[in-house]
XYZ file of C-alpha atoms in Angstrom:
550
model
C -0.015 -0.110 0.067
C 1.136 3.606 -0.569
C 3.345 2.953 -3.503
C 6.649 2.273 -1.423
C 9.014 -0.621 -1.400
C 9.138 -3.444 1.381
C 12.692 -3.327 2.726
C 14.949 -5.737 4.525
C 14.190 -3.873 7.872
C 11.056 -5.624 7.885
C 12.380 -8.659 9.635
C 14.310 -6.569 12.158
C 11.008 -4.631 13.083
C 8.882 -7.704 13.092
C 11.202 -9.406 15.485
C 10.621 -6.740 18.025
C 6.919 -6.604 17.811
C 4.308 -8.354 19.950
C 1.647 -10.358 18.056
C -1.958 -9.562 18.993
C -4.265 -12.039 20.356
C -5.651 -14.614 17.906
C -9.124 -13.749 19.304
C -9.031 -10.507 17.312
C -9.436 -12.902 14.264
C -12.894 -13.881 15.507
C -15.740 -11.367 14.513
C -17.482 -12.105 17.737
C -14.515 -10.532 19.859
C -15.322 -7.140 18.230
C -19.156 -7.542 18.435
C -18.945 -8.400 22.061
C -16.535 -5.546 22.890
C -18.933 -3.188 21.199
C -21.916 -4.463 23.021
C -20.313 -3.791 26.376
C -19.276 -0.299 25.478
C -22.584 0.377 24.054
C -24.299 -0.668 27.238
C -21.953 1.188 29.229
C -22.860 4.336 27.413
C -26.423 3.654 27.692
C -26.265 3.008 31.375
C -24.532 6.259 31.974
C -26.320 8.855 34.054
C -25.650 12.552 34.097
C -23.638 13.761 37.199
C -25.338 17.128 37.836
C -23.657 17.641 41.231
C -22.015 20.852 42.189
C -18.344 20.019 41.749
C -16.430 20.358 45.274
C -13.208 19.903 43.702
C -11.715 20.821 40.078
C -8.823 18.534 39.115
C -7.313 19.918 35.855
C -4.394 18.107 34.017
C -2.823 19.980 31.147
C -0.610 18.182 28.728
C 1.510 20.909 27.133
C 1.863 20.190 23.438
C -0.033 16.904 23.963
C -1.844 16.919 20.556
C -3.866 13.928 19.362
C -0.926 12.372 17.665
C 1.057 12.597 20.702
C -1.918 11.198 22.551
C -2.407 8.277 20.376
C 1.499 7.439 20.169
C 1.828 7.673 23.941
C -1.029 5.099 24.314
C 0.937 2.723 22.121
C 4.084 3.358 23.962
C 2.361 2.740 27.344
C 1.322 -0.527 26.226
C 4.589 -1.482 24.832
C 6.211 -0.626 27.900
C 4.086 -3.282 29.418
C 5.236 -5.705 26.808
C 1.890 -5.351 25.029
C 0.970 -4.934 21.318
C 0.303 -1.297 22.360
C -2.518 -0.252 20.042
C -5.398 -1.553 22.027
C -3.969 -0.384 25.425
C -6.439 1.706 27.657
C -4.782 4.630 29.173
C -6.393 6.480 32.062
C -7.395 9.307 29.855
C -9.262 6.904 27.637
C -11.778 6.041 30.379
C -13.062 9.630 30.518
C -16.635 9.432 29.037
C -16.915 13.033 27.862
C -14.794 14.052 24.988
C -14.785 17.352 23.016
C -12.456 19.533 20.952
C -11.124 22.968 21.507
C -9.995 25.604 18.919
C -6.686 26.763 19.953
C -6.024 30.089 17.829
C -5.049 33.333 19.607
C -6.541 36.875 18.835
C -3.557 37.607 16.733
C -2.009 34.166 15.510
C -3.494 31.159 13.685
C -1.142 29.017 15.571
C -0.839 29.940 19.250
C 1.529 29.549 22.142
C 1.312 28.415 25.759
C 0.716 31.821 27.035
C -2.136 32.684 24.865
C -3.819 29.513 25.149
C -3.457 29.384 29.009
C -5.216 32.671 29.262
C -7.938 31.149 27.102
C -8.713 27.992 28.905
C -7.818 29.362 32.532
C -9.162 32.954 32.429
C -11.964 32.327 29.855
C -10.508 34.996 27.460
C -8.651 34.838 24.230
C -5.428 36.936 23.989
C -2.427 37.673 22.011
C 0.702 35.594 21.577
C 3.223 35.560 24.570
C 0.681 37.495 26.806
C -0.275 36.047 30.214
C -3.628 36.946 32.133
C -4.335 40.018 29.992
C -6.966 40.414 27.362
C -6.430 40.865 23.785
C -6.186 44.627 24.154
C -2.708 44.056 25.583
C 0.296 43.891 23.262
C 3.175 41.472 23.491
C 6.126 42.943 25.534
C 4.507 46.475 26.048
C 4.063 47.087 29.738
C 1.854 50.092 29.196
C -0.747 47.866 27.660
C -1.164 45.976 30.888
C -3.028 48.356 33.067
C -6.927 48.005 32.781
C -6.527 44.793 30.782
C -5.791 42.294 33.579
C -8.229 39.061 33.593
C -8.347 36.856 36.478
C -8.055 32.812 36.339
C -10.315 30.013 37.751
C -7.641 29.528 40.461
C -8.294 32.982 41.767
C -12.068 32.484 41.425
C -11.839 29.278 43.358
C -9.730 30.837 45.994
C -12.200 33.660 46.407
C -14.830 31.039 46.871
C -13.131 29.790 49.861
C -11.299 26.672 48.367
C -7.710 25.867 48.484
C -5.775 25.983 45.477
C -2.612 24.619 43.944
C -0.275 24.357 40.852
C 1.902 21.400 40.040
C 4.134 21.525 36.947
C 7.230 19.683 35.416
C 8.479 23.003 34.309
C 9.427 26.234 36.369
C 6.508 27.619 38.178
C 6.911 30.882 36.413
C 6.463 29.103 33.185
C 3.464 30.202 30.857
C 0.970 27.564 31.927
C 1.227 27.897 35.852
C 1.950 31.598 35.637
C -1.350 32.283 34.017
C -3.082 31.063 37.125
C -1.687 33.938 39.112
C 0.132 36.424 36.949
C -0.544 39.367 34.479
C 2.256 40.109 32.254
C 2.704 41.566 28.846
C 5.426 39.090 28.358
C 5.632 35.399 29.500
C 9.514 35.791 29.449
C 9.559 38.189 32.407
C 10.258 35.320 34.744
C 12.360 37.684 37.155
C 13.115 41.327 37.195
C 16.437 40.563 35.410
C 14.336 39.401 32.346
C 12.623 42.597 32.230
C 13.646 45.704 30.111
C 14.263 48.859 32.072
C 11.177 50.709 30.314
C 8.882 47.972 31.731
C 10.096 48.742 35.285
C 9.781 52.320 34.969
C 6.157 51.841 33.606
C 5.203 50.009 36.727
C 5.239 46.460 35.792
C 6.621 43.563 37.894
C 8.090 40.184 37.159
C 6.228 36.902 37.199
C 8.070 35.531 40.329
C 7.166 38.424 42.392
C 3.565 38.163 41.405
C 3.537 34.435 42.434
C 3.994 35.225 46.096
C 1.840 38.440 46.075
C -1.164 38.278 43.677
C -3.014 35.043 45.025
C -2.820 33.138 48.266
C -1.716 29.724 46.718
C -1.747 26.869 49.008
C 0.683 24.451 47.088
C 3.195 25.373 44.553
C 5.296 22.629 43.096
C 7.728 22.749 40.225
C 10.917 24.197 39.363
C 12.458 27.713 39.018
C 14.510 28.456 42.153
C 16.911 30.820 40.340
C 14.057 33.390 39.687
C 13.411 33.677 43.191
C 16.852 34.450 44.732
C 19.213 37.449 44.417
C 21.726 37.448 41.553
C 24.798 35.210 42.321
C 23.068 33.101 44.997
C 24.546 29.690 44.937
C 21.892 27.012 44.243
C 21.750 24.304 47.053
C 21.921 21.599 44.602
C 24.525 22.890 42.249
C 26.595 25.244 43.943
C 29.352 25.357 41.341
C 27.144 25.756 38.407
C 27.033 29.584 37.666
C 23.919 29.160 35.292
C 22.040 27.661 38.320
C 22.743 30.785 40.558
C 19.981 33.548 41.509
C 19.146 35.831 38.682
C 17.216 38.796 40.560
C 18.837 42.244 40.400
C 16.551 43.621 43.017
C 18.273 41.671 45.837
C 14.932 40.153 47.002
C 14.953 36.526 48.131
C 11.230 35.765 47.171
C 11.442 32.272 48.992
C 12.222 33.979 52.284
C 9.529 36.511 51.553
C 6.975 33.690 51.027
C 7.945 32.060 54.063
C 7.387 35.290 56.087
C 4.152 35.761 54.494
C 2.719 32.274 55.077
C 4.311 31.249 58.525
C 2.484 32.833 61.330
C -0.577 33.577 59.283
C -3.726 33.392 61.105
C -7.532 33.374 60.045
C -10.548 35.128 61.171
C -13.929 33.794 60.573
C -17.146 35.763 61.146
C -20.135 33.930 62.409
C -23.428 36.102 62.136
C -25.990 35.834 64.754
C -27.111 39.159 65.696
C -23.617 39.881 66.649
C -20.239 38.997 64.908
C -18.087 36.458 66.461
C -14.663 36.005 65.542
C -12.653 32.956 66.014
C -8.983 32.787 65.157
C -6.801 29.628 65.013
C -3.143 29.164 65.567
C -0.427 29.967 63.116
C -0.482 28.039 59.881
C 2.288 25.521 58.887
C 4.270 26.468 55.722
C 7.032 24.404 54.182
C 9.718 25.197 51.586
C 11.510 22.367 50.053
C 14.086 21.659 47.403
C 14.930 17.934 47.454
C 12.906 14.798 47.705
C 14.098 13.932 51.271
C 12.510 17.016 52.474
C 9.657 16.693 50.256
C 8.787 13.205 51.480
C 8.973 14.517 54.997
C 6.146 17.047 54.560
C 3.086 15.620 56.402
C 0.002 16.587 54.308
C -2.207 16.460 57.411
C -0.105 18.994 59.107
C 0.626 21.309 56.395
C -1.213 24.283 55.072
C 1.126 25.826 52.492
C 3.945 24.117 50.557
C 6.375 25.587 48.049
C 8.499 22.970 46.512
C 11.017 23.951 43.904
C 13.189 21.043 42.728
C 15.431 22.540 40.118
C 16.815 26.037 39.282
C 14.820 26.119 36.126
C 12.543 23.463 34.505
C 12.444 19.823 36.157
C 14.443 16.995 34.449
C 12.640 14.811 31.931
C 11.053 11.847 33.468
C 13.571 9.442 31.839
C 16.402 11.322 33.255
C 15.021 12.312 36.602
C 17.037 11.251 39.633
C 14.479 9.520 41.982
C 16.689 10.239 44.901
C 16.377 14.021 44.447
C 13.345 14.804 42.587
C 9.849 13.175 42.855
C 7.792 12.094 39.933
C 4.638 14.169 38.617
C 2.595 11.393 40.297
C 4.157 12.026 43.713
C 3.869 15.728 43.495
C 0.214 15.314 42.372
C -0.431 13.248 45.402
C 1.045 15.528 47.973
C -0.706 18.386 46.488
C -4.028 16.555 46.550
C -3.656 15.303 50.149
C -2.906 18.945 51.497
C -5.556 20.634 49.430
C -8.361 17.954 50.189
C -8.533 19.010 53.772
C -10.321 22.117 53.067
C -14.137 21.240 53.567
C -14.988 23.707 50.763
C -12.987 21.806 48.282
C -9.796 22.677 45.975
C -8.866 23.693 42.673
C -5.503 22.079 41.345
C -3.608 22.540 38.029
C -1.215 19.716 37.231
C 0.754 20.282 34.270
C 2.895 17.921 32.165
C 4.862 20.735 30.695
C 7.917 18.923 29.303
C 5.827 17.033 26.663
C 5.961 20.410 24.910
C 9.816 20.935 25.521
C 10.630 17.534 24.210
C 8.757 18.166 21.170
C 10.592 21.426 20.503
C 13.777 19.514 20.725
C 12.559 17.063 18.096
C 12.828 14.142 20.679
C 9.516 12.083 20.421
C 10.920 9.595 22.815
C 11.062 12.280 25.582
C 7.652 13.571 24.617
C 5.871 10.261 24.781
C 7.487 9.086 27.993
C 6.323 12.712 29.437
C 2.854 11.914 28.310
C 2.805 8.399 29.923
C 4.231 9.839 33.209
C 1.064 12.648 33.012
C -1.219 9.719 32.400
C -0.029 8.011 35.582
C -0.458 11.099 37.500
C -4.051 11.168 36.373
C -4.651 7.714 37.607
C -3.271 8.796 40.901
C -5.682 11.816 40.978
C -8.573 9.676 40.305
C -7.596 7.274 42.988
C -7.448 10.062 45.505
C -10.669 11.720 44.784
C -14.355 10.830 44.446
C -16.024 11.131 41.010
C -19.406 12.136 42.534
C -17.585 15.501 43.827
C -14.723 16.030 41.707
C -14.688 17.371 38.207
C -11.375 16.043 36.399
C -10.607 17.608 33.171
C -7.706 16.729 30.818
C -6.749 18.564 27.807
C -3.885 20.059 25.709
C -3.235 23.639 25.069
C -1.952 23.137 21.493
C -0.257 20.477 19.289
C 3.026 19.966 17.601
C 3.716 18.948 13.832
C 4.211 15.421 14.765
C 3.081 12.850 12.205
C 2.282 9.231 12.682
C 2.893 7.587 9.178
C 3.901 4.715 7.078
C 2.474 1.300 7.469
C 3.936 -0.171 10.404
C 3.025 -3.673 11.683
C 0.738 -4.301 14.401
C 2.703 -4.134 17.650
C 5.806 -2.737 16.044
C 7.694 -0.089 18.241
C 6.165 3.352 17.967
C 9.627 4.641 17.937
C 10.860 2.347 15.088
C 10.788 2.305 11.280
C 8.047 1.676 8.807
C 8.620 -1.474 6.890
C 7.547 0.434 3.908
C 10.477 2.062 2.398
C 10.495 5.334 0.380
C 11.273 5.634 -3.289
C 14.990 6.482 -2.300
C 15.050 2.776 -1.189
C 15.612 3.676 2.379
C 13.528 3.306 5.598
C 11.929 6.037 7.567
C 10.683 6.326 11.099
C 6.949 5.887 11.983
C 7.302 9.397 13.809
C 8.428 12.447 12.072
C 8.143 16.211 12.261
C 7.035 18.889 10.069
C 9.909 21.286 11.207
C 12.686 21.508 13.777
C 16.316 20.463 14.578
C 15.767 17.009 13.045
C 16.226 18.269 9.502
C 19.017 15.991 8.023
C 18.947 16.299 4.320
C 22.401 16.958 2.952
C 23.107 17.380 -0.743
C 19.575 16.466 -1.331
C 19.703 13.140 0.366
C 18.521 12.207 3.986
C 20.412 9.825 6.086
C 20.154 5.954 5.661
C 18.558 4.523 8.837
C 18.996 0.818 8.073
C 21.813 0.637 10.633
C 20.618 3.477 12.986
C 18.822 2.788 16.244
C 15.767 5.198 16.449
C 14.401 4.043 19.687
C 16.786 5.825 22.136
C 16.080 8.915 24.130
C 18.558 11.076 22.269
C 17.393 10.313 18.576
C 15.891 13.280 16.759
C 13.160 12.191 14.360
C 13.547 13.507 10.882
C 11.955 17.142 10.211
C 11.005 18.264 6.814
C 12.093 21.866 7.387
C 15.184 22.963 9.328
C 14.455 24.891 12.466
C 16.396 25.220 15.589
C 13.135 24.509 17.692
C 10.043 22.728 16.497
C 7.039 24.992 16.251
C 3.505 24.370 17.627
C 0.840 23.184 15.265
C -2.717 24.590 14.961
C -5.238 21.685 14.822
C -7.730 21.402 17.680
C -7.030 19.525 20.743
C -8.959 17.020 22.786
C -10.736 17.832 26.015
C -11.719 14.922 28.277
C -13.893 15.257 31.319
C -15.438 13.252 34.090
C -17.262 14.020 37.238
C -19.881 16.705 38.072
C -21.181 18.377 34.903
C -18.625 16.770 32.733
C -21.207 16.588 29.899
C -20.333 20.265 29.405
C -17.287 19.384 27.789
C -18.590 18.162 24.348
C -18.595 19.223 20.890
C -16.164 21.566 19.114
C -15.655 24.759 21.259
C -13.568 27.764 21.650
C -10.710 27.167 24.184
C -11.874 30.031 26.231
C -15.032 27.996 27.063
C -13.240 25.555 29.141
C -12.636 27.975 32.124
C -16.432 28.984 32.110
C -17.557 25.434 32.000
C -15.268 24.348 34.943
C -16.327 27.461 36.797
C -20.098 26.748 36.251
C -19.642 23.121 37.392
C -18.039 24.299 40.694
C -20.012 27.474 41.407
C -17.032 29.574 41.268
C -16.687 33.041 39.490
C -19.378 35.098 38.190
C -21.861 32.482 36.989
C -23.439 30.855 40.211
C -26.787 29.467 38.750
C -25.744 25.961 39.241
C -25.710 26.191 43.033
C -28.710 28.381 43.271
C -31.088 25.567 42.422
C -33.426 23.573 44.666
C -30.551 20.881 45.466
C -29.232 23.350 48.023
C -30.404 23.667 51.494
C -29.819 26.423 53.815
C -30.023 26.314 57.683
C -32.560 28.693 59.288
C -32.485 29.703 62.716
C -35.924 30.001 64.673
C -35.474 33.095 66.941
C -38.571 31.940 68.873
C -36.767 28.515 69.457
C -33.946 28.948 71.855
C -32.926 25.247 71.284
C -32.916 25.648 67.406
C -30.968 28.691 67.733
C -28.287 27.288 70.074
C -28.019 24.054 67.835
C -27.333 26.201 64.680
C -24.659 28.363 66.455
C -23.080 25.120 67.837
C -23.079 23.584 64.394
C -21.589 26.624 62.796
C -19.005 26.857 65.434
C -18.207 23.094 65.069
C -18.022 23.648 61.247
C -15.699 26.475 61.506
C -13.516 24.723 64.007
C -13.340 21.535 61.774
C -12.310 23.671 58.811
C -9.552 25.317 60.759
C -8.470 21.855 62.237
C -8.709 22.887 65.723
C -9.382 19.986 68.187
C -11.735 20.863 70.966
């Protein structure tokens, strides 16, 4: 098929593949499978609860090709054929598509897309937490054009909130939850032009500790938080890892001072206002796995964990003695946040999927996607579907192609047995552009004796670029839990924030929690027992929320 040549590489590739079960040759196998799936769909009931929690997983650059290829890889890592593997993401019953274009570009970036799906407003390329009236890199256009995110809406509603990422916590996706910046690259004040400082703009790191009271912050980015020249605790001899700030501020220390010793004051209305205050809050800053593992979620109110000076390491290169996996960080975050009786909002970003694609390294990108899928499984394990809306999506895609006619069960990182007209094999995965462009004097390299399954192999790219670009096709949106049926059809990416907010009754649209399903406690002033009971109930609820033992 396809008019190519079947080459000698066929036997090599066949030797490494897993033959699918012979039961697939029986038509009844497929009929029975379809019958079970159909019945499951028919039996499904809409979950119209108000979402107490929102668990939002974002695969940066996890386009549908990446999603499909990662599914196959996950199965093959378990010695299966791969194609029939069911990822955790695959179990989400509600699926839609989101359009990813920005206000000014047909193909967008992670800053503009994050502003869409987190703030509910589309904007321009490289802009964070600002409307489309703001201009890339121009500080003066920030004022008056700020837009807030669903993380802030959740915090304002009394929920606990957190961000977990495999990149630096100042990177585009996590930064959009708390920052407003005309440039996604203003990580620290050292990254800002003098004119922006004069015009009153502040860097993203300083906004991290000031804009919104975030309960859990996990990722990388230490060097943007400390004064210029500050030695990194893990890499003291590496100058590139040292602090970058020119203003002399140590934002880690500032964060600790802001959180430690903080108290709550909760008003209880009953003719007069009674104030209850709890003891000081427990806040931890950690930078290594040993200290991270020692953090007790039950006795922790705030956690900032920064495991690298910049982005975290790729999953396959991670030192498990120093850095936890994204599954471990997700679990810690949920266990801390879920103590709040009002619920939580947590963003978990598999951010290095995108960075691997930019480097033209499909091996890395797929392994990062598998790692994210494992974190999703942990998230579902720790939460209840009746009260937790879980959403999985990508912000944009990459020009990764899945091509040729590989045999069933053949390595997703291998070569197509169908050779090209130049009588040479090619890989199943390739890029439309990027650093993998290898055509010299009109000829591409001969891959017959090249191993393409290693982590450092760069897939062939059609157009030479130092970094692979994004691509503009729609991305998948998957959902389960309360009001998950809202995530269907083909929607603007900016719709996502509003649908999540509606489901959880945060933000401006509170219609979902104003229906007859809600019951309020009324106090009968003519019945002292009723009044006393209601007051006691309120006090006990407040004390429980504050974790004060009486």
